[in-house]
Coordinates of C-alpha atoms in Angstrom, one line a residue:
Chain A
M1232 CA 34.7 -15.8 -69.4
S1233 CA 34.9 -12.6 -67.4
P1234 CA 36.8 -9.7 -69.0
N1235 CA 39.4 -9.5 -65.8
F1236 CA 40.2 -13.6 -66.5
A1237 CA 40.5 -12.9 -70.4
I1238 CA 43.1 -10.0 -69.6
A1239 CA 45.0 -12.1 -66.9
F1240 CA 45.1 -15.2 -69.1
R1241 CA 46.7 -12.9 -72.0
F1242 CA 49.1 -11.3 -69.8
I1243 CA 50.4 -14.7 -68.6
V1244 CA 50.5 -16.3 -72.1
S1245 CA 52.5 -12.9 -72.9
R1246 CA 55.2 -13.9 -70.1
K1247 CA 55.6 -17.5 -70.8
R1248 CA 59.3 -17.9 -69.7
S1249 CA 59.0 -16.2 -66.4
M1250 CA 55.6 -17.7 -65.8
I1251 CA 56.8 -21.0 -66.6
M1252 CA 59.8 -20.6 -64.0
S1253 CA 57.2 -19.8 -61.3
L1254 CA 54.9 -22.6 -62.4
A1255 CA 58.2 -25.2 -62.3
G1256 CA 58.8 -23.9 -58.5
I1257 CA 55.2 -24.4 -57.5
V1258 CA 55.1 -28.2 -59.3
F1259 CA 58.5 -29.0 -57.8
G1260 CA 57.4 -27.6 -54.3
V1261 CA 54.0 -29.3 -54.3
G1262 CA 55.4 -32.7 -55.7
F1263 CA 58.3 -33.0 -53.3
F1264 CA 56.0 -31.9 -50.3
I1265 CA 53.7 -34.6 -51.4
V1266 CA 56.5 -37.3 -51.8
T1267 CA 58.5 -36.5 -48.5
Q1268 CA 55.1 -36.6 -46.5
A1269 CA 54.0 -40.1 -48.4
Q1270 CA 57.5 -41.6 -47.2
T1271 CA 57.7 -40.1 -43.7
S1272 CA 54.4 -41.0 -42.8
G1273 CA 54.5 -44.4 -44.8
F1274 CA 57.4 -45.5 -42.5
E1275 CA 55.5 -44.1 -39.6
K1276 CA 52.3 -46.0 -40.7
F1277 CA 54.2 -49.1 -41.4
Y1278 CA 56.0 -48.9 -37.8
I1279 CA 52.7 -48.3 -36.2
D1280 CA 51.1 -51.4 -38.0
T1281 CA 54.1 -53.4 -37.0
I1282 CA 54.1 -52.6 -33.5
I1283 CA 50.4 -53.0 -33.1
G1284 CA 50.5 -56.2 -35.0
A1285 CA 53.3 -57.5 -32.3
D1286 CA 51.9 -56.1 -29.2
S1287 CA 48.2 -55.0 -29.8
P1288 CA 46.9 -51.4 -29.3
I1289 CA 46.4 -51.4 -25.7
R1290 CA 48.0 -53.2 -22.8
I1291 CA 46.5 -53.5 -19.1
E1292 CA 49.3 -53.8 -16.6
D1293 CA 49.3 -53.2 -12.7
R1294 CA 46.5 -52.3 -10.6
F1295 CA 46.7 -49.0 -8.8
Q1296 CA 45.3 -47.5 -5.6
D1297 CA 44.8 -43.7 -5.5
I1298 CA 46.3 -42.9 -2.2
G1299 CA 46.2 -38.9 -2.7
L1300 CA 43.6 -38.2 -0.2
A1301 CA 42.8 -34.5 1.3
I1302 CA 42.0 -34.7 4.9
N1303 CA 40.3 -31.9 6.7
A1304 CA 42.0 -31.1 10.1
A1305 CA 39.9 -30.8 13.2
D1306 CA 39.6 -27.4 14.8
E1307 CA 39.9 -26.9 18.7
S1308 CA 36.3 -28.1 19.2
G1309 CA 37.0 -31.2 17.5
Q1310 CA 34.9 -30.1 14.4
T1311 CA 36.0 -30.2 10.9
S1312 CA 37.8 -27.0 10.1
D1313 CA 38.9 -25.4 6.5
F1314 CA 42.6 -26.5 7.1
I1315 CA 43.3 -29.4 4.7
T1316 CA 46.0 -31.7 4.7
E1317 CA 47.5 -33.2 1.5
T1318 CA 48.7 -36.7 1.7
D1319 CA 51.0 -38.6 -0.7
P1320 CA 49.8 -37.7 -4.2
N1321 CA 51.6 -40.7 -5.8
R1322 CA 49.8 -44.0 -6.8
K1323 CA 50.4 -47.2 -5.1
Y1324 CA 51.1 -49.9 -7.7
I1325 CA 50.1 -53.7 -7.4
H1326 CA 52.2 -55.8 -9.8
G1327 CA 50.2 -57.5 -12.4
I1328 CA 46.5 -58.4 -12.7
E1329 CA 45.1 -59.9 -9.6
Y1330 CA 41.7 -61.1 -10.9
P1331 CA 41.9 -61.9 -14.7
N1332 CA 38.6 -63.3 -15.0
K1333 CA 36.7 -60.3 -13.4
L1334 CA 38.9 -57.8 -15.2
R1335 CA 38.4 -59.8 -18.6
E1336 CA 34.6 -59.4 -18.0
A1337 CA 34.8 -55.8 -17.2
V1338 CA 37.0 -55.1 -20.0
E1339 CA 35.0 -57.0 -22.7
A1340 CA 32.0 -54.8 -21.6
F1341 CA 33.6 -51.9 -23.2
D1342 CA 32.0 -51.4 -26.8
D1343 CA 35.3 -50.3 -28.2
V1344 CA 37.2 -53.3 -27.0
T1345 CA 37.0 -56.2 -29.7
A1346 CA 39.2 -58.8 -28.0
V1347 CA 41.4 -59.5 -24.8
S1348 CA 44.3 -61.8 -24.4
E1349 CA 45.9 -62.5 -21.1
V1350 CA 49.9 -62.7 -21.2
L1351 CA 52.2 -63.9 -18.3
R1352 CA 55.6 -62.8 -19.1
G1353 CA 59.1 -63.8 -17.6
E1354 CA 62.7 -64.3 -18.6
T1355 CA 64.1 -67.8 -18.4
R1356 CA 67.5 -69.2 -19.8
A1357 CA 67.0 -71.1 -23.1
L1358 CA 69.3 -74.0 -23.9
S1359 CA 69.6 -76.0 -27.2
K1360 CA 72.4 -78.6 -28.3
T1361 CA 74.8 -75.7 -29.3
A1362 CA 73.8 -72.5 -27.6
E1363 CA 72.2 -70.9 -24.8
Q1364 CA 70.7 -67.3 -24.1
T1365 CA 68.0 -65.5 -22.3
A1366 CA 64.7 -66.0 -23.7
R1367 CA 61.6 -63.6 -22.9
V1368 CA 58.8 -66.2 -22.5
H1369 CA 55.0 -64.9 -23.2
G1370 CA 52.6 -67.2 -21.8
I1371 CA 49.3 -66.8 -24.0
R1372 CA 46.3 -68.6 -25.1
L1373 CA 46.5 -68.7 -28.6
K1374 CA 42.9 -68.3 -29.7
D1375 CA 42.8 -64.9 -27.6
H1376 CA 46.4 -63.9 -28.7
I1377 CA 45.8 -64.1 -32.5
Q1378 CA 42.8 -61.6 -32.0
V1379 CA 44.9 -59.1 -30.6
T1380 CA 48.0 -59.3 -32.6
D1381 CA 49.1 -60.4 -36.1
L1382 CA 50.7 -63.6 -35.1
D1383 CA 49.0 -65.8 -37.7
S1384 CA 50.7 -63.5 -40.5
Q1385 CA 53.8 -63.4 -38.8
M1386 CA 54.4 -67.1 -38.8
L1387 CA 57.3 -68.0 -41.3
R1388 CA 57.4 -71.8 -40.7
G1389 CA 55.6 -74.4 -38.7
S1390 CA 51.9 -74.3 -37.8
L1391 CA 49.9 -72.6 -35.3
D1392 CA 47.5 -75.5 -35.1
D1393 CA 50.6 -77.9 -34.0
F1394 CA 51.4 -75.0 -31.2
A1395 CA 47.5 -75.1 -30.3
F1396 CA 47.2 -78.8 -29.9
N1397 CA 50.6 -79.4 -28.2
P1398 CA 50.8 -77.9 -24.7
S1399 CA 54.5 -78.5 -24.7
S1400 CA 55.4 -76.7 -27.6
V1401 CA 56.6 -73.1 -28.4
L1402 CA 56.5 -70.5 -30.9
L1403 CA 60.2 -68.6 -31.5
G1404 CA 61.0 -65.5 -32.8
K1405 CA 63.3 -65.8 -35.9
K1406 CA 66.4 -64.3 -34.6
F1407 CA 66.1 -66.1 -31.3
A1408 CA 65.7 -69.4 -33.3
E1409 CA 68.8 -68.6 -35.5
R1410 CA 70.9 -67.7 -32.6
M1411 CA 69.9 -71.1 -30.9
H1412 CA 70.5 -73.2 -33.9
V1413 CA 67.0 -74.6 -33.8
D1414 CA 64.0 -75.1 -36.2
V1415 CA 60.6 -76.3 -36.3
G1416 CA 60.3 -79.8 -35.0
D1417 CA 63.5 -79.4 -32.9
Y1418 CA 63.5 -79.5 -29.0
I1419 CA 64.6 -76.7 -26.7
L1420 CA 65.0 -76.6 -23.0
F1421 CA 64.0 -73.6 -20.9
E1422 CA 65.5 -73.3 -17.3
Y1423 CA 64.0 -71.2 -14.6
A1424 CA 64.9 -71.3 -10.8
G1425 CA 66.8 -74.7 -10.9
D1426 CA 63.8 -76.3 -13.0
T1427 CA 64.3 -77.4 -16.6
R1428 CA 61.4 -78.2 -19.1
R1429 CA 61.8 -79.4 -22.4
Y1430 CA 59.4 -77.9 -25.5
K1431 CA 59.0 -78.8 -29.1
V1432 CA 59.5 -76.1 -31.6
A1433 CA 56.0 -75.7 -33.3
G1434 CA 56.8 -72.7 -35.4
I1435 CA 59.0 -69.7 -36.2
F1436 CA 57.5 -66.2 -36.4
E1437 CA 59.0 -62.7 -37.4
T1438 CA 57.4 -59.5 -36.2
G1439 CA 60.0 -57.5 -38.0
I1440 CA 61.2 -55.7 -34.7
E1441 CA 64.6 -56.9 -34.1
Q1442 CA 64.4 -56.6 -30.3
I1443 CA 61.4 -58.8 -30.2
D1444 CA 62.4 -61.4 -32.9
K1445 CA 65.6 -62.0 -31.1
R1446 CA 64.2 -62.6 -27.8
R1447 CA 60.6 -63.5 -27.9
V1448 CA 59.1 -67.0 -27.1
Y1449 CA 55.4 -67.8 -27.1
M1450 CA 54.4 -70.4 -24.7
H1451 CA 51.1 -71.8 -23.6
I1452 CA 50.0 -69.6 -20.4
G1453 CA 49.5 -72.9 -18.2
E1454 CA 53.3 -73.9 -19.2
T1455 CA 54.4 -70.5 -18.5
R1456 CA 52.9 -70.4 -14.9
A1457 CA 54.4 -73.7 -14.5
L1458 CA 57.8 -72.8 -15.7
L1459 CA 57.9 -69.4 -14.0
K1460 CA 56.5 -70.6 -10.7
K1461 CA 53.7 -68.1 -10.9
P1462 CA 50.6 -70.1 -10.4
F1463 CA 48.3 -67.1 -10.3
G1464 CA 48.3 -63.5 -10.8
E1465 CA 50.9 -61.3 -12.3
A1466 CA 49.8 -61.4 -16.0
F1467 CA 48.8 -58.3 -18.1
F1468 CA 46.2 -57.9 -20.9
Q1469 CA 46.7 -57.1 -24.5
I1470 CA 43.6 -55.7 -25.8
A1471 CA 42.4 -54.9 -29.4
V1472 CA 40.1 -52.1 -30.2
R1473 CA 37.8 -51.2 -33.1
D1474 CA 39.9 -48.2 -34.0
P1475 CA 43.7 -48.3 -32.9
G1476 CA 43.7 -44.5 -33.6
N1477 CA 41.3 -44.1 -30.7
A1478 CA 43.4 -46.1 -28.3
V1479 CA 44.4 -43.1 -26.2
R1480 CA 40.5 -42.2 -25.5
V1481 CA 39.8 -45.9 -24.8
A1482 CA 42.6 -46.4 -22.6
S1483 CA 41.7 -43.3 -20.6
R1484 CA 38.3 -44.7 -19.8
L1485 CA 39.6 -48.1 -19.2
E1486 CA 42.0 -46.8 -16.8
S1487 CA 39.6 -44.6 -14.7
A1488 CA 36.9 -47.3 -14.9
L1489 CA 39.1 -50.3 -14.0
H1490 CA 41.8 -48.6 -11.7
H1491 CA 44.5 -50.4 -13.6
N1492 CA 47.4 -49.0 -15.5
V1493 CA 46.4 -48.9 -19.0
I1494 CA 49.0 -48.1 -21.8
P1495 CA 48.0 -47.3 -25.2
W1496 CA 50.2 -47.7 -28.2
Q1497 CA 50.7 -44.3 -28.6
E1498 CA 52.2 -44.0 -25.1
R1499 CA 54.2 -47.2 -25.3
E1500 CA 55.9 -46.0 -28.4
K1501 CA 56.3 -42.3 -27.7
S1502 CA 59.9 -42.1 -28.3
W1503 CA 59.9 -43.3 -31.9
L1504 CA 56.5 -41.7 -32.6
Q1505 CA 58.1 -38.3 -31.8
V1506 CA 61.0 -39.2 -34.1
F1507 CA 59.0 -39.9 -37.0
S1508 CA 56.6 -36.6 -36.1
V1509 CA 59.9 -34.7 -35.9
L1510 CA 61.0 -36.1 -39.2
R1511 CA 57.8 -35.3 -41.0
V1512 CA 57.1 -31.7 -39.7
S1513 CA 61.2 -31.0 -40.6
S1514 CA 60.7 -32.5 -44.1
A1515 CA 57.5 -30.3 -44.6
I1516 CA 59.4 -27.1 -43.5
T1517 CA 62.3 -27.8 -45.8
V1518 CA 60.3 -28.7 -48.8
S1519 CA 57.9 -25.9 -48.2
T1520 CA 60.9 -23.5 -48.5
I1521 CA 60.9 -24.5 -52.2
I1522 CA 57.2 -23.2 -52.4
L1523 CA 58.3 -20.2 -50.8
I1524 CA 61.0 -19.7 -53.0
S1525 CA 58.7 -20.0 -56.0
G1526 CA 56.3 -17.6 -54.2
L1527 CA 58.9 -15.1 -54.4
G1528 CA 59.7 -15.8 -58.0
M1529 CA 56.1 -15.3 -58.6
F1530 CA 55.8 -12.0 -56.6
N1531 CA 59.0 -10.8 -58.7
T1532 CA 57.3 -11.9 -61.9
L1533 CA 54.0 -10.0 -60.9
A1534 CA 55.7 -7.0 -59.7
M1535 CA 57.6 -6.9 -63.0
L1536 CA 54.7 -7.0 -64.9
V1537 CA 52.7 -4.2 -62.9
M1538 CA 55.8 -2.0 -63.7
E1539 CA 55.8 -2.9 -67.4
K1540 CA 52.1 -2.6 -67.8
T1541 CA 51.4 0.6 -66.0
R1542 CA 50.2 2.1 -69.3
E1543 CA 47.8 -0.9 -70.0
I1544 CA 46.5 -0.5 -66.3
A1545 CA 45.9 3.2 -67.0
I1546 CA 44.1 2.6 -70.2
L1547 CA 41.8 -0.2 -68.5
R1548 CA 41.1 2.5 -65.8
S1549 CA 40.2 4.9 -68.5
I1550 CA 37.9 2.8 -70.2
G1551 CA 36.0 1.9 -67.2
Y1552 CA 37.8 -0.9 -65.2
T1553 CA 37.7 -0.2 -61.7
R1554 CA 40.6 -0.6 -59.1
R1555 CA 39.1 -3.9 -57.9
D1556 CA 39.2 -5.1 -61.6
I1557 CA 42.7 -4.3 -61.8
S1558 CA 43.4 -6.0 -58.7
R1559 CA 41.6 -9.1 -59.9
I1560 CA 43.6 -9.2 -62.9
F1561 CA 46.5 -9.6 -61.1
L1562 CA 45.2 -11.9 -58.7
W1563 CA 43.8 -14.1 -61.5
Q1564 CA 47.0 -14.5 -62.7
G1565 CA 48.4 -15.9 -59.4
F1566 CA 45.5 -18.1 -59.1
L1567 CA 45.9 -19.5 -62.8
V1568 CA 49.7 -20.3 -61.8
L1569 CA 48.5 -21.6 -58.7
I1570 CA 45.9 -24.0 -60.0
A1571 CA 48.2 -25.2 -62.9
G1572 CA 51.1 -25.6 -60.6
T1573 CA 49.1 -27.3 -57.8
V1574 CA 47.6 -29.9 -60.2
C1575 CA 50.8 -30.6 -62.1
G1576 CA 52.6 -30.9 -58.7
W1577 CA 49.9 -33.5 -57.4
I1578 CA 50.6 -35.3 -60.5
F1579 CA 54.2 -35.1 -60.3
G1580 CA 54.1 -36.1 -56.7
A1581 CA 52.0 -39.0 -57.1
V1582 CA 54.0 -40.2 -60.0
V1583 CA 57.3 -39.9 -58.0
T1584 CA 55.7 -41.4 -54.9
L1585 CA 54.8 -44.4 -57.0
G1586 CA 58.3 -44.7 -58.4
I1587 CA 59.8 -44.5 -54.7
S1588 CA 57.3 -47.2 -53.6
K1589 CA 59.1 -49.7 -55.9
L1590 CA 62.6 -48.7 -54.9
P1591 CA 64.5 -51.4 -53.2
I1592 CA 65.9 -50.6 -49.5
R1593 CA 66.7 -53.1 -46.9
I1594 CA 65.8 -51.8 -43.4
R1595 CA 66.3 -53.8 -40.3
G1596 CA 65.9 -53.0 -36.7
I1597 CA 62.9 -51.1 -35.6
F1598 CA 61.1 -52.8 -38.5
T1599 CA 61.7 -55.1 -41.3
A1600 CA 61.3 -53.5 -44.9
D1601 CA 62.5 -54.5 -48.3
S1602 CA 61.4 -51.5 -50.3
F1603 CA 60.2 -47.6 -49.4
M1604 CA 57.2 -47.4 -47.6
V1605 CA 54.9 -44.6 -48.8
N1606 CA 51.4 -43.7 -47.5
W1607 CA 48.9 -42.6 -49.9
D1608 CA 46.8 -39.9 -47.8
L1609 CA 44.7 -37.3 -49.5
N1610 CA 45.6 -34.9 -46.6
H1611 CA 49.3 -34.8 -48.1
Y1612 CA 47.8 -33.3 -51.3
I1613 CA 45.5 -30.9 -49.4
W1614 CA 48.2 -29.6 -47.1
A1615 CA 50.6 -29.1 -50.3
A1616 CA 47.9 -27.2 -52.0
V1617 CA 47.1 -25.1 -48.8
V1618 CA 50.9 -24.2 -48.5
A1619 CA 51.3 -23.3 -52.3
S1620 CA 47.9 -21.3 -52.1
V1621 CA 49.1 -19.3 -49.0
T1622 CA 52.2 -18.5 -50.7
V1623 CA 51.1 -17.8 -54.0
M1624 CA 48.2 -15.7 -53.3
V1625 CA 50.3 -13.5 -50.6
A1626 CA 53.0 -13.2 -53.6
S1627 CA 50.1 -12.1 -55.9
Y1628 CA 48.2 -9.9 -53.4
I1629 CA 50.9 -7.3 -53.2
P1630 CA 51.6 -6.5 -56.6
A1631 CA 47.8 -6.7 -57.2
R1632 CA 47.3 -4.1 -54.7
R1633 CA 50.1 -1.8 -56.0
A1634 CA 48.6 -2.4 -59.4
A1635 CA 45.1 -1.2 -58.1
A1636 CA 46.6 1.9 -56.6
L1637 CA 48.1 3.2 -59.7
E1638 CA 46.6 6.8 -60.7
P1639 CA 45.8 6.6 -64.5
G1640 CA 46.2 10.4 -64.9
S1641 CA 49.7 10.4 -63.5
I1642 CA 50.6 7.6 -65.6
I1643 CA 49.3 9.0 -68.9
R1644 CA 50.5 12.5 -68.0
G1645 CA 54.0 11.0 -67.5
T1646 CA 54.0 9.3 -71.0
S1647 CA 52.9 12.3 -72.8
M1648 CA 55.4 14.5 -74.5
Chain B
M78 CA 29.8 25.0 -85.5
S79 CA 28.4 24.9 -82.0
N80 CA 24.6 24.9 -81.9
A81 CA 23.3 27.1 -79.0
T82 CA 20.3 24.8 -78.4
S83 CA 22.6 21.6 -78.3
K84 CA 22.4 19.7 -74.9
S85 CA 25.2 20.2 -72.5
V86 CA 27.5 17.1 -72.3
L87 CA 30.1 18.4 -70.0
R88 CA 30.1 21.5 -67.6
A89 CA 33.2 22.7 -65.6
E90 CA 33.3 25.8 -63.0
D91 CA 36.3 27.1 -61.7
L92 CA 38.5 24.3 -61.8
H93 CA 41.9 24.7 -60.0
R94 CA 44.6 22.2 -59.8
F95 CA 48.1 22.1 -58.2
L96 CA 50.8 19.6 -58.9
G97 CA 54.0 18.8 -57.1
Q98 CA 54.8 19.3 -53.5
D99 CA 56.3 21.7 -51.1
E100 CA 58.6 24.3 -53.2
A101 CA 57.7 22.4 -56.2
R102 CA 54.0 23.2 -56.0
V103 CA 52.9 24.7 -59.0
H104 CA 49.3 26.2 -59.6
V105 CA 48.6 24.5 -63.1
L106 CA 44.9 25.3 -63.5
R107 CA 43.6 28.5 -62.3
G108 CA 39.8 28.7 -62.4
V109 CA 39.0 27.2 -65.6
N110 CA 35.2 27.5 -66.7
L111 CA 34.0 25.4 -69.8
E112 CA 30.9 23.9 -71.4
L113 CA 31.0 21.3 -74.1
K114 CA 27.9 20.5 -76.2
E115 CA 26.7 17.7 -78.3
A116 CA 28.0 17.3 -82.0
T117 CA 30.5 20.2 -81.5
T118 CA 34.3 19.7 -81.8
Y119 CA 36.7 21.6 -79.4
S120 CA 40.3 22.4 -79.7
V121 CA 42.5 23.6 -76.9
V122 CA 45.8 25.1 -77.9
G123 CA 48.7 26.7 -75.9
Q124 CA 52.1 26.3 -74.9
S125 CA 53.5 23.2 -73.2
G126 CA 53.0 23.2 -69.5
C127 CA 50.0 25.7 -69.6
G128 CA 47.7 22.9 -68.2
K129 CA 45.9 21.5 -71.3
S130 CA 46.6 17.9 -70.4
T131 CA 46.0 18.5 -66.7
M132 CA 42.6 19.9 -67.7
L133 CA 41.6 17.3 -69.8
Y134 CA 42.5 14.7 -67.4
L135 CA 40.3 16.5 -64.9
L136 CA 37.4 16.6 -67.4
G137 CA 37.8 12.9 -68.0
L138 CA 37.7 12.1 -64.3
L139 CA 41.2 10.6 -64.5
D140 CA 42.4 13.0 -62.0
R141 CA 40.8 15.0 -59.0
Q142 CA 40.6 18.9 -58.7
D143 CA 41.7 20.8 -55.9
K144 CA 38.9 23.0 -56.5
G145 CA 35.9 23.4 -58.7
K146 CA 33.0 21.4 -60.1
I147 CA 32.5 19.1 -63.2
W148 CA 29.2 17.8 -64.1
I149 CA 28.7 15.5 -67.0
R150 CA 25.1 14.8 -68.3
D151 CA 24.2 17.2 -65.5
E152 CA 25.5 14.8 -62.8
L153 CA 27.9 16.3 -60.5
M154 CA 31.0 13.9 -60.9
S155 CA 33.8 16.0 -59.6
D156 CA 33.0 14.7 -55.9
A157 CA 31.8 11.4 -56.7
S158 CA 33.4 8.4 -55.4
D159 CA 36.1 6.5 -57.3
A160 CA 33.7 3.8 -58.4
E161 CA 31.0 6.3 -59.7
R162 CA 33.7 8.2 -61.7
T163 CA 34.9 4.9 -63.3
A164 CA 31.4 4.0 -64.1
A165 CA 30.8 7.3 -65.6
R166 CA 34.0 7.0 -67.6
S167 CA 32.8 3.7 -69.0
R168 CA 29.3 5.1 -69.9
H169 CA 30.0 8.8 -71.0
I170 CA 33.7 9.3 -72.0
G171 CA 36.2 8.1 -74.5
F172 CA 39.7 8.9 -74.6
V173 CA 42.1 9.1 -77.2
F174 CA 46.0 9.5 -76.1
Q175 CA 49.0 10.6 -77.8
F176 CA 50.2 7.0 -77.6
H177 CA 47.7 4.7 -78.7
F178 CA 48.0 2.5 -75.5
L179 CA 46.3 -0.5 -77.0
L180 CA 46.9 -3.9 -75.2
P181 CA 49.5 -5.6 -77.3
E182 CA 48.2 -9.1 -76.4
F183 CA 45.0 -8.5 -77.8
S184 CA 43.6 -8.1 -81.6
A185 CA 42.4 -4.9 -83.0
A186 CA 38.7 -6.1 -82.5
E187 CA 39.5 -7.5 -78.8
N188 CA 40.9 -4.1 -78.0
V189 CA 37.8 -2.4 -79.2
I190 CA 35.7 -4.9 -77.3
L191 CA 37.4 -4.5 -74.0
P192 CA 35.4 -1.4 -73.0
M193 CA 32.0 -3.0 -74.0
R194 CA 32.9 -6.3 -72.1
K195 CA 33.3 -4.0 -69.0
L196 CA 30.1 -2.0 -69.6
G197 CA 28.2 -5.4 -70.2
V198 CA 25.3 -4.1 -72.4
R199 CA 25.8 -6.0 -75.4
S200 CA 25.8 -9.9 -76.0
P201 CA 29.1 -11.3 -77.1
D202 CA 27.9 -11.3 -80.8
E203 CA 26.6 -7.7 -80.4
M204 CA 30.0 -6.7 -79.2
R205 CA 32.0 -8.2 -82.0
Q206 CA 29.5 -6.7 -84.7
H207 CA 29.9 -3.4 -83.3
A208 CA 33.6 -3.8 -82.9
E209 CA 33.7 -4.7 -86.5
Y210 CA 31.6 -1.6 -87.6
L211 CA 33.6 0.8 -85.6
L212 CA 37.0 -0.6 -87.2
G213 CA 35.3 -0.2 -90.6
L214 CA 34.4 3.3 -89.5
V215 CA 38.2 4.0 -89.1
G216 CA 39.1 2.2 -92.5
L217 CA 40.4 -0.9 -90.8
Q218 CA 37.6 -3.5 -91.7
E219 CA 40.2 -5.8 -93.2
K220 CA 42.4 -5.8 -90.1
V221 CA 40.1 -6.4 -87.3
D222 CA 41.8 -9.8 -86.2
R223 CA 45.3 -8.5 -86.4
L224 CA 47.2 -8.3 -83.2
A225 CA 47.9 -4.7 -82.1
T226 CA 51.6 -5.3 -82.5
H227 CA 51.1 -6.1 -86.0
L228 CA 49.6 -2.8 -87.1
S229 CA 51.2 0.4 -88.0
G230 CA 51.3 3.4 -85.8
G231 CA 48.8 5.2 -87.8
E232 CA 46.4 2.1 -87.9
Q233 CA 47.0 1.6 -84.1
Q234 CA 45.8 5.1 -83.3
R235 CA 42.7 4.6 -85.6
V236 CA 42.2 1.4 -83.5
A237 CA 42.4 3.6 -80.4
I238 CA 39.8 5.9 -81.7
A239 CA 37.5 2.8 -82.5
R240 CA 38.0 1.6 -79.0
S241 CA 37.3 5.1 -77.5
L242 CA 33.8 5.0 -79.5
A243 CA 32.9 1.6 -78.2
N244 CA 30.5 2.4 -75.6
D245 CA 29.0 5.3 -77.8
P246 CA 30.2 7.8 -75.3
A247 CA 28.7 11.4 -75.1
L248 CA 32.3 12.9 -74.8
L249 CA 35.5 12.2 -76.8
L250 CA 38.5 13.6 -75.0
A251 CA 41.7 13.4 -77.2
D252 CA 45.0 14.4 -76.0
E253 CA 47.6 15.1 -78.6
P254 CA 45.6 12.2 -80.9
T255 CA 47.9 13.3 -84.0
G256 CA 51.2 14.2 -82.0
N257 CA 52.8 11.1 -82.7
L258 CA 51.7 10.5 -86.3
D259 CA 53.0 11.7 -89.8
H260 CA 51.2 14.7 -91.6
K261 CA 49.1 12.1 -93.7
N262 CA 47.8 10.1 -90.8
S263 CA 47.4 13.3 -88.8
D264 CA 45.0 14.5 -91.3
M265 CA 43.2 11.2 -91.5
V266 CA 42.9 10.9 -88.0
F267 CA 41.5 14.6 -87.6
D268 CA 38.8 14.3 -90.3
L269 CA 37.8 11.0 -88.8
L270 CA 37.2 12.7 -85.5
Q271 CA 35.4 15.7 -87.3
R272 CA 33.1 13.3 -89.2
L273 CA 32.2 11.2 -86.1
S274 CA 31.1 14.4 -84.3
K275 CA 28.7 15.3 -86.9
E276 CA 27.7 11.7 -87.4
T277 CA 27.2 10.2 -83.8
G278 CA 26.6 13.7 -82.2
Q279 CA 29.7 13.4 -79.7
A280 CA 31.5 16.3 -78.3
I281 CA 35.1 16.2 -78.9
L282 CA 37.5 18.0 -77.1
M283 CA 40.9 18.0 -78.5
V284 CA 44.3 19.1 -77.0
T285 CA 46.7 19.8 -79.7
H286 CA 49.9 21.8 -80.5
N287 CA 48.9 21.8 -84.2
T288 CA 47.4 25.2 -84.7
E289 CA 46.4 24.4 -88.2
L290 CA 44.2 21.4 -87.2
A291 CA 43.0 23.4 -84.1
T292 CA 41.4 26.0 -86.3
K293 CA 39.3 23.4 -88.4
T294 CA 37.6 22.6 -85.0
D295 CA 34.2 24.3 -84.4
Q296 CA 35.7 26.1 -81.5
C297 CA 39.2 26.7 -80.7
L298 CA 40.4 27.4 -77.2
R299 CA 43.5 29.3 -76.3
M300 CA 44.9 28.5 -72.9
Q301 CA 47.8 30.2 -71.2
D302 CA 49.0 29.9 -67.6
G303 CA 46.1 27.7 -66.5
Q304 CA 43.4 29.9 -67.8
F305 CA 41.4 30.2 -71.2
I306 CA 42.1 33.5 -72.8
N307 CA 40.3 35.2 -75.5

């Protein structure tokens, strides 16, 4: 043990009460930082998992043509001049995917892509014995679609096999089924452009997203084309990728290679993601103030200690301790409080996070949850430690510098009679 | 009595020191010349404010002179860097002040060990043994593990003396070492310093108001208005 560390340790122990107050501030600051980050990122992660599970990481929609050309004007002699005329910089979009088979081959050639599902979407009127409402029908091929969504795990009742083997069957969102007063085995009518078709309810699913669960109906894509009178084209692709976190990069590559509008989940759900992001940063800033205040307490404690220990500092200087040693004695004190506070704060944060994850809470709307969602992420612990480190070391550095600057001769002269 | 053949421990030439600023600036030391030799005790007496303590802090490298030079063991230290002066204090100089200035969080032995730990030439066991030896020398062999705050004023001052000897310094500077002690403890501390000088060969320079004790040293130096007088 270095002499500086030993002296620092004794100085801390001699001021238990004020050091414990500073320590408590760091513990609570670090702990609450972790808890708030675990909660906000927990809900955010749950929301992301839900939306990816419902609508896959990437969607390929309309084909586009770049018509933003630059044309060199001709000079008087008819040769190309340096004068450039810009044309319309906007893209021209062609609704839907025109050649799904060719596009599928091209998409599947990308290493990052793991599955592709062609979906035809349209709105129809749904009729049951007692109710009618607008339905958003998604025409799918089941074996493709369960590879790009969590449809199999979203099933509440009924069977995907029944749906797979019966072309005249549908899967209904939970809220939709409730509103239509139908259940598995019942029949439901869909009406579009004067034509009505009858389907058997093969299953009920719940994504957790209310907007989806109260309107969405899954139907076989062939039946959907027949119902919506769209024999070809106009579909879109839902795509699964190896790492959904990389969806933006993959989407960008797909878009530039395929000349189709490609939308990653980060862009599709930008509004909600921004809300979560703002909440997370806001709570981090709020909780960091606890750490900052405890840093001020630490500064105050060490500044008082420097004033109280001027004689001891002078004597240490007289027996061979350098200015750097004196500075280190006070930095060690800050460091010891930092280490103890951070470790205790980590434990406190983990215990509270665990406790919160057990708390019941009923959330319906943007997703469905029955308890607090928490995210166990090492980064929260690292960032809490970084914020505490910066605060405590700045709070320790100033008194340490002041202590090192003390002139032993002046102090000792001041105490002599 | 000082031996003319003894080696020089400290030499100071033409030391000047001003204290205060602007109108309050005072010329405290006005050309002090001094040589201290091994195994010799020196006392400096004079009225309060004549510059005794100021000179002591300059000689102990705790303060910087405005003019003049100081050699310790023939090494010019007056113009050395702060780090070099600190190292010289650690190796060559021990201090005893009017107040003991022990670290209250440490025991008597730990206070004595502090300078040794900084110098770092002894092993932990050797440091402990040497601290016990020094505390025995000042009559505190029974109280080596007592906290400084659990010792009497006289005992604390004796621990401070033991601490000043921790690194076997060539020079011991004492500023009113008995000034805060009763008559009995004063005599004990003074006798101890005298004995140590003869036994360990240290040069001891003692600033004191006690003329009775001062006359018992090998050389008594009188100071007036920042200068030595005959």
